[in-house]
XYZ file of N, CA and C in Angstrom:
585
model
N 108.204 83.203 127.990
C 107.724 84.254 127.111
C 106.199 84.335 127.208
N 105.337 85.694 127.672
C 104.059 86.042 127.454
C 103.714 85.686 126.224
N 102.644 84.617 125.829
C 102.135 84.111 124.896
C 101.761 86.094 124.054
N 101.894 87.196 124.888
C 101.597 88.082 123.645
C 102.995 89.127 123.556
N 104.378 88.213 123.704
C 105.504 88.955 123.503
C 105.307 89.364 121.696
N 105.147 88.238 121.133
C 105.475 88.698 119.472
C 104.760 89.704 118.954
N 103.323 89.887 119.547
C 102.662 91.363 119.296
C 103.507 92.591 119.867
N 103.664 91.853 120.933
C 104.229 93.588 122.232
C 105.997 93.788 121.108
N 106.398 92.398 120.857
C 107.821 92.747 120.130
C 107.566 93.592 118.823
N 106.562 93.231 118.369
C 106.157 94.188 116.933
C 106.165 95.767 117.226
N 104.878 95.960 118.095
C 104.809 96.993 118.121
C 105.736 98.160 118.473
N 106.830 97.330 119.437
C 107.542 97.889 119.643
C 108.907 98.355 118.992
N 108.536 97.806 117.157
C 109.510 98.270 116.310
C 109.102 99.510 115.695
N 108.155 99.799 116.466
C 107.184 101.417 115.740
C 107.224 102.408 116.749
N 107.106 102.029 118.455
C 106.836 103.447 119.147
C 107.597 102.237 120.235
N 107.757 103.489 121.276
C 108.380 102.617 122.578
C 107.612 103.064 123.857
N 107.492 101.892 124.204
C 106.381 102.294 125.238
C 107.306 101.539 127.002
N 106.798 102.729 127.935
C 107.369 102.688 129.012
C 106.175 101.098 129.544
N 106.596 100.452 131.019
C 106.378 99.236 131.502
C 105.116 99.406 131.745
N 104.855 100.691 132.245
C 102.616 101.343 132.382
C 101.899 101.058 131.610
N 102.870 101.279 130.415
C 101.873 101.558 129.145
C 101.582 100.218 128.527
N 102.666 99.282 128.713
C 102.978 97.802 128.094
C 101.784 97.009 129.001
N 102.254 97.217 130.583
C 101.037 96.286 131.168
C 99.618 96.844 130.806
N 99.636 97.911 130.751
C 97.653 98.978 130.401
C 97.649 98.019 128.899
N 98.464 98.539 127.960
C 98.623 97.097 126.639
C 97.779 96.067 126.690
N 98.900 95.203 127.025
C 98.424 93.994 127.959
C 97.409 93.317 128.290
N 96.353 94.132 128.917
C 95.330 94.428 130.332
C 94.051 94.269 129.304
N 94.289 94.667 128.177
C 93.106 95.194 127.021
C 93.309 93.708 126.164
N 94.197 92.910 126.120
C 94.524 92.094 124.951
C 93.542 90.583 125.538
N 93.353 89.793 124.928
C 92.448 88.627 125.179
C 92.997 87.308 124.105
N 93.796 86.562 124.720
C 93.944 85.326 123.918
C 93.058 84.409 123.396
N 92.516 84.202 122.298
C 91.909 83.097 122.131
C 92.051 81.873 120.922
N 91.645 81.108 120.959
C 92.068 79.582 120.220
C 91.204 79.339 119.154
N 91.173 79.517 118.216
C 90.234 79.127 117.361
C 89.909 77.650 116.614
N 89.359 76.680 116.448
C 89.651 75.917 115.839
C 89.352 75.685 114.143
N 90.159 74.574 113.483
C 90.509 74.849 112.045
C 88.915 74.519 111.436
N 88.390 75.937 110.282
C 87.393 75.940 110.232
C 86.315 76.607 110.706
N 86.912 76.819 111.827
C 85.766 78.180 112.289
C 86.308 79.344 111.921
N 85.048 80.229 112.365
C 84.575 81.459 111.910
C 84.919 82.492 113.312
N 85.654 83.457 112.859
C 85.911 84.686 113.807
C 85.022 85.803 113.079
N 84.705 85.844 111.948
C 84.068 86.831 111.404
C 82.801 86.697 110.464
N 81.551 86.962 110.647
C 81.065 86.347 109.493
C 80.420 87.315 108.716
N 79.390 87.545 107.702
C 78.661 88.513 107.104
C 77.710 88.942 108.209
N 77.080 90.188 107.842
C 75.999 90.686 108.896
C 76.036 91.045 109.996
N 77.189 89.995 110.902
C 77.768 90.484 112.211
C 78.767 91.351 112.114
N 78.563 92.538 113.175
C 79.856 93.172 112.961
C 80.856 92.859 113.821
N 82.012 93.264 112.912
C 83.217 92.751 113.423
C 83.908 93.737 114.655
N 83.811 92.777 115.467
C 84.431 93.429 117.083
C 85.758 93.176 117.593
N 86.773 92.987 116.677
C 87.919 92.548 117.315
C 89.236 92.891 116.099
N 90.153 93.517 116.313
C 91.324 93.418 115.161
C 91.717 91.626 115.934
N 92.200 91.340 114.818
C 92.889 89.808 115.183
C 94.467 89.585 114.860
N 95.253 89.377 115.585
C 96.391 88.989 115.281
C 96.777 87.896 115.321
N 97.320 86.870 114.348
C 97.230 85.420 114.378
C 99.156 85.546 114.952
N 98.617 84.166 116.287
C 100.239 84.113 116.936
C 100.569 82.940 116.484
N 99.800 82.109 116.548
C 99.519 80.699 115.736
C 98.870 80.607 114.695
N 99.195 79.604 113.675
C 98.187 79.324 112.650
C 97.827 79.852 111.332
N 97.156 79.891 110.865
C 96.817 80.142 109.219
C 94.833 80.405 109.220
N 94.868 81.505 108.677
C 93.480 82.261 108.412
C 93.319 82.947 107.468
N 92.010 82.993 106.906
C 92.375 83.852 105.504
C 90.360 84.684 105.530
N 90.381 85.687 105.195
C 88.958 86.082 104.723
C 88.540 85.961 103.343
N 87.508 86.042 103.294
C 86.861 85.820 101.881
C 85.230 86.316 102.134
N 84.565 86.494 100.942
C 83.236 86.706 100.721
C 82.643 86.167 99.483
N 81.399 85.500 99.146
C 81.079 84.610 98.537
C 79.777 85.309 97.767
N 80.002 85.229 96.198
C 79.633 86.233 95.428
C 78.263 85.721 95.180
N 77.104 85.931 94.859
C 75.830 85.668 94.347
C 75.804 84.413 93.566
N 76.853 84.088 92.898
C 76.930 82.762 92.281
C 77.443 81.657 93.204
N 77.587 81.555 94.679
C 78.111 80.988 95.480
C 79.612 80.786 95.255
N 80.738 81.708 94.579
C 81.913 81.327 94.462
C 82.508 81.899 95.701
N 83.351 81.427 96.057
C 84.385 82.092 97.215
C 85.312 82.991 96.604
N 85.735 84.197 96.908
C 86.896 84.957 96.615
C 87.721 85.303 98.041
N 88.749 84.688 97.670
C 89.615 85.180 99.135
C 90.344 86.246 99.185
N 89.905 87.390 99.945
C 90.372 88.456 100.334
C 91.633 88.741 100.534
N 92.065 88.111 101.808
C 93.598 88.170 102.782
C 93.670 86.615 103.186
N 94.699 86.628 103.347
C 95.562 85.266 103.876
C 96.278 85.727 105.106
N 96.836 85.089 105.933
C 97.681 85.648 107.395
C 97.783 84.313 108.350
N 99.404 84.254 108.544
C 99.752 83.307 108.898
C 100.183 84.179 110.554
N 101.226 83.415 111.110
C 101.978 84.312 112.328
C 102.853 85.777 112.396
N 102.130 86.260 112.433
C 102.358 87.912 112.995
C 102.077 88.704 111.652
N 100.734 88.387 111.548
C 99.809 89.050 110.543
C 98.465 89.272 111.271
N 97.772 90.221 110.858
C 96.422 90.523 111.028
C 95.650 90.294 110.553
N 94.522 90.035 110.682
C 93.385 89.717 109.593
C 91.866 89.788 110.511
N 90.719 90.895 109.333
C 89.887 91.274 110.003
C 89.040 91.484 108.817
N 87.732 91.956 109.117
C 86.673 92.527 107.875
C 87.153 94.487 108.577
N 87.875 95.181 107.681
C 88.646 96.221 108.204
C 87.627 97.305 107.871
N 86.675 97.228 107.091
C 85.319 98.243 106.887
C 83.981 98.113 108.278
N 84.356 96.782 108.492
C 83.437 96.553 109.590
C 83.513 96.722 110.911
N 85.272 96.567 110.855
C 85.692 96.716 112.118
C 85.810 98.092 113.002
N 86.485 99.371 111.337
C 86.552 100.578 111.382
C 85.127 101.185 111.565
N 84.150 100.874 110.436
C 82.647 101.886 110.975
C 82.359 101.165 111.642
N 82.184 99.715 112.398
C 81.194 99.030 113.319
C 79.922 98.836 112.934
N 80.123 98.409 111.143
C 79.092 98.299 110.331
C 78.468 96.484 110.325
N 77.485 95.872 109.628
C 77.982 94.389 108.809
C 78.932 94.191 108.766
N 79.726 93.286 108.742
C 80.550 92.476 107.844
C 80.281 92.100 106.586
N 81.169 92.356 105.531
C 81.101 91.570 104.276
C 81.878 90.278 103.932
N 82.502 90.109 104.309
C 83.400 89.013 104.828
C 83.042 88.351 105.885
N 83.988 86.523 105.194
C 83.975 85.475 106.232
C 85.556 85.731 106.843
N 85.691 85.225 107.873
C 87.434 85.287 108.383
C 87.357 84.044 108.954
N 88.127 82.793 108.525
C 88.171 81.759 109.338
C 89.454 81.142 109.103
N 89.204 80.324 110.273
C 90.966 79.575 110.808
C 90.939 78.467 109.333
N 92.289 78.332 108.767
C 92.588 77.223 107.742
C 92.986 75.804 108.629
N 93.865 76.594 109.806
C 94.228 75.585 111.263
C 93.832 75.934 112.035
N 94.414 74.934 113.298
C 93.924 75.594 114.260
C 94.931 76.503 114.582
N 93.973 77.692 115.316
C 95.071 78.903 115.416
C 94.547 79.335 116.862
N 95.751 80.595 116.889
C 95.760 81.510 118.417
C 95.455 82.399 117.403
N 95.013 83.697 118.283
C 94.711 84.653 117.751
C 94.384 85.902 119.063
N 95.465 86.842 118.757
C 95.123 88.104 119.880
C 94.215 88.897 119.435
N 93.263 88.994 120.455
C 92.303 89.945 120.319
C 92.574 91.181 120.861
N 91.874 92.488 120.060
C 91.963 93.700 120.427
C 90.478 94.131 120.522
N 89.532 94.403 121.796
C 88.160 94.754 120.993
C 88.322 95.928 120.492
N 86.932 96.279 119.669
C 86.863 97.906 119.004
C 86.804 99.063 120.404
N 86.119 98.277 121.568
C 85.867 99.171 122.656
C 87.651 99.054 123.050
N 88.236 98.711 123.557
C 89.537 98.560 124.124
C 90.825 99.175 123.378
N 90.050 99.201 121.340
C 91.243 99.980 121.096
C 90.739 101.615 121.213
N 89.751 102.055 121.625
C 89.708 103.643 121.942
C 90.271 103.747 122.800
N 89.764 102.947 124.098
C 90.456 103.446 125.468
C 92.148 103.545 125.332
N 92.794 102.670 124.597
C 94.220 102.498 124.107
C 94.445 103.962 123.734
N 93.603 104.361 122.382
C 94.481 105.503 122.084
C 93.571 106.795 122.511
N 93.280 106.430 123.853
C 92.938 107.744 124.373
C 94.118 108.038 125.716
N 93.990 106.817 126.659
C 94.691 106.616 127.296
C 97.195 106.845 126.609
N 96.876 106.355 125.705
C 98.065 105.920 125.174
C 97.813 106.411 123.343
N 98.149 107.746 123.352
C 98.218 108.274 121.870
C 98.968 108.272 121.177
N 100.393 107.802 122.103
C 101.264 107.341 121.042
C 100.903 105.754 119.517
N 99.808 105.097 120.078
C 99.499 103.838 119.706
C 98.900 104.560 118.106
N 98.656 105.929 118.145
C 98.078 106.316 116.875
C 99.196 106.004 116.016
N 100.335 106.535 116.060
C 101.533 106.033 115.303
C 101.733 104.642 115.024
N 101.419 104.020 115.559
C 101.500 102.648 115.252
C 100.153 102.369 114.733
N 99.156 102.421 114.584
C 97.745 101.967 113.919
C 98.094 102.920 112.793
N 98.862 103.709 112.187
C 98.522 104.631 111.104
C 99.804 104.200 110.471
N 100.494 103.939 110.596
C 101.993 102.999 110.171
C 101.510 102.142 109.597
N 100.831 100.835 110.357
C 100.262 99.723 109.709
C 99.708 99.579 108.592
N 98.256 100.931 109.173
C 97.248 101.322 107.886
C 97.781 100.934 106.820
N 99.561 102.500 106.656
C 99.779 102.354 105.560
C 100.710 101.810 104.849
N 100.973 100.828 105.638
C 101.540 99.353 104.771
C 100.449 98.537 104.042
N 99.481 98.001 104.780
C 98.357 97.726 104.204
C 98.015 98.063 103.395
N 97.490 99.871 102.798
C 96.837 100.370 101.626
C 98.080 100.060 100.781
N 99.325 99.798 100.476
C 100.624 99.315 100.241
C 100.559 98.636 99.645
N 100.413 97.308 100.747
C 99.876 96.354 100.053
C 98.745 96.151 99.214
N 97.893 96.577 99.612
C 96.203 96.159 98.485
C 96.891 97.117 97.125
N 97.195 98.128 97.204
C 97.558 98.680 95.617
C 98.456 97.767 94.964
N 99.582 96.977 95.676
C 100.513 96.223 94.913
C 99.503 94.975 94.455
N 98.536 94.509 95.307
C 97.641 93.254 95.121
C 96.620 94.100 93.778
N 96.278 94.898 93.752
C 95.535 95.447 92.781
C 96.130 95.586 91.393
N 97.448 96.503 91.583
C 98.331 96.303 90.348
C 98.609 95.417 89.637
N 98.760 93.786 90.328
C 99.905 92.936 90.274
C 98.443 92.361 89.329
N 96.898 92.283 89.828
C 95.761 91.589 89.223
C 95.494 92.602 87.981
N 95.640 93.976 87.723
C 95.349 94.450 86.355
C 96.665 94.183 85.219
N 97.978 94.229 85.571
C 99.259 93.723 84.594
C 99.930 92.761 84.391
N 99.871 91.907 85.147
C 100.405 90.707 85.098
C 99.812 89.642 84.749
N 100.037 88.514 84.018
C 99.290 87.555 83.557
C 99.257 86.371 84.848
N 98.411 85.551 84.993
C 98.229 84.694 86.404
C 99.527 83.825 86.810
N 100.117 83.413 85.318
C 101.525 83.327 85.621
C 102.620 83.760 86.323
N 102.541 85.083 86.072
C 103.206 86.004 86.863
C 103.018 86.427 88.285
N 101.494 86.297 88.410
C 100.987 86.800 89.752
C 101.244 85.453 90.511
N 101.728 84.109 90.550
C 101.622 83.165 90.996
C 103.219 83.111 91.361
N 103.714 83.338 90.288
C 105.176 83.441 90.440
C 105.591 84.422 91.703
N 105.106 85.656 91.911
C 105.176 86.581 92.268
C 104.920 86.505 93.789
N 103.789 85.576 93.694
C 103.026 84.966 95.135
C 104.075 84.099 95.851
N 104.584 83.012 95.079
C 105.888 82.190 95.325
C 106.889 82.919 95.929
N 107.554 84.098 94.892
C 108.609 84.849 95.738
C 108.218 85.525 96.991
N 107.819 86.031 97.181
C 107.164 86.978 98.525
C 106.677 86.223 99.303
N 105.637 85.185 98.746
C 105.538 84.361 100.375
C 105.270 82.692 100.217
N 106.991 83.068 100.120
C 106.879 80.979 100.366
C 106.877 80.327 101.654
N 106.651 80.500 102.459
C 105.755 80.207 103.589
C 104.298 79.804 103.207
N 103.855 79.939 102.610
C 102.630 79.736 102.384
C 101.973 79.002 101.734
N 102.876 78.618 101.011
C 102.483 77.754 99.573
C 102.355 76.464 99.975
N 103.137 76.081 101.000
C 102.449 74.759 101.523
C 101.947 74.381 102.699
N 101.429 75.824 103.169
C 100.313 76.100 104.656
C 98.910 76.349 104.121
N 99.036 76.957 103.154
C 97.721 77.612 102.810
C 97.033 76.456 102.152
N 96.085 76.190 101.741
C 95.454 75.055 100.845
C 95.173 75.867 99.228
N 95.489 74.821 98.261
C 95.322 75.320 97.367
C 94.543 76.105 96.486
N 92.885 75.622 97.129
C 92.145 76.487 96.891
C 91.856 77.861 97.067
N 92.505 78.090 98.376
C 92.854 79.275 99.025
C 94.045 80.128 98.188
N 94.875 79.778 97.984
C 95.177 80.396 96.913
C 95.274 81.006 95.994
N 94.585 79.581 95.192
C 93.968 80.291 93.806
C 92.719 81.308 93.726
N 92.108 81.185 94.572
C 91.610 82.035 94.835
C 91.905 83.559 94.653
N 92.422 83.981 96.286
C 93.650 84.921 96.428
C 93.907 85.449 95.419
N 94.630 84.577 94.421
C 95.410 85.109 92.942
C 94.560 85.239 91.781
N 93.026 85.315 92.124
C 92.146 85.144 90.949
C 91.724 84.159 90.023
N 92.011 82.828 90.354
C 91.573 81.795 88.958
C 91.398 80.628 90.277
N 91.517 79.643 89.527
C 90.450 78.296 89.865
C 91.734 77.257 90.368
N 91.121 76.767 91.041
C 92.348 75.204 91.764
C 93.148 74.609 90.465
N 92.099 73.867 89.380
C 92.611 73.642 88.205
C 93.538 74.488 87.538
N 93.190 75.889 87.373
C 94.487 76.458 87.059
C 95.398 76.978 87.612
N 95.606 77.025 88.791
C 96.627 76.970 89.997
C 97.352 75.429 89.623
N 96.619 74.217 89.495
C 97.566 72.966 89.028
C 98.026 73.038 88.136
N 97.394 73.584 86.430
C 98.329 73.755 85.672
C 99.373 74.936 85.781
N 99.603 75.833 86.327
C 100.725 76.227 86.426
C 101.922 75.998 87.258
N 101.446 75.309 88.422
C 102.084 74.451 89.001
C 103.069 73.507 88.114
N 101.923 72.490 87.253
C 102.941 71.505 86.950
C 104.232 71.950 85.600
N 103.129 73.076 85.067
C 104.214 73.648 84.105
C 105.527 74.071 84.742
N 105.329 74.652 85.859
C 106.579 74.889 86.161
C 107.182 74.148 87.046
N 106.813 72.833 87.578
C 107.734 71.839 88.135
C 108.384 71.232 86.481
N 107.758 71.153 85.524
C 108.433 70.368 84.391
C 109.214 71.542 83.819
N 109.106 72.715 83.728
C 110.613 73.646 83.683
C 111.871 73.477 84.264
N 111.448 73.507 85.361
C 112.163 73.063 86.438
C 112.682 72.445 87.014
């Protein structure tokens, strides 16, 4: 298996692309290894690459004037994760993006995805699909932080992605879900002693 079948298998649950179009694909894509702790994205630099993690665990965040971390996105295997304002205008970055492990990660540059959907316009259907799962998602992540009590949003985090809960580090998390490690443990233990 081409270390970039699970991308080429994705995409190909959205548009179907003849063997030209898969190797031209292909031809544009760039494997690389990150190790746990580094940085694919940082503030100030702009971001030159969509990232698809094939391996591993990564999450973004940006770190507020009081030096706190807030974590943006999380993304384990066959998730994306990018600074998506930076990547789209080819502005700064406001965001950090770094490996939690060590990870793989397919690269797409910003130059390589024009030629894609100039060359190959069907790929618009698939980048505008994604989009709008994504804006999808951030409204459900937005909703879930104005009505729900952290209880709930933790609970909520549990159902949808338990995969994660013991990849991700806890801080990372709590984060994610808005409150502090400490109270990520107490709700934790409250609900192992329910339980």
């Amino acid at each position: 298996m081409s270390d970039f079948q699970p991308l080429l298998d994705y995409i190909k649950t959205f548009i179907e692309l003849t063997k030209e179009e898969e190797a031209y694909f292909l031809s544009l894509l760039v494997l690389t290894k990150v190790k746990k702790r580094q940085f694919i994205v940082q503030p100030n630099f702009v971001c030159q690459h969509m990232n698809y993690v094939r391996e591993g665990a990564m999450r973004s965040y940006l770190v507020d004037d009081k030096g706190i971390e807030h974590t943006i996105a999380l993304a384990i295997e066959g998730w994306w994760i990018n600074d998506c304002n930076s990547y789209i205008f080819q502005e700064p970055a406001t965001f950090f993006v770094q490996a939690l492990e060590n990870s793989v990660i397919i690269q797409l540059s910003y130059q390589s995805e024009q030629l894609l959907l100039a060359n190959i316009p069907k790929f618009e259907r698939f980048f505008r699909i994604t989009a709008r799962c994504e804006v999808a998602t951030i409204q459900k992540r937005v909703l879930s932080n104005i009505s729900q009590s952290a209880e709930q949003r933790y609970e909520d985090f549990a159902m949808r992605y338990p995969a994660l809960l013991n990849r991700i580090p806890q801080y990372a998390i709590a984060s994610y879900l808005g409150f502090t490690t400490e109270f990520l443990s107490k709700i934790r233990n409250k609900k192992l002693k329910k339980g």
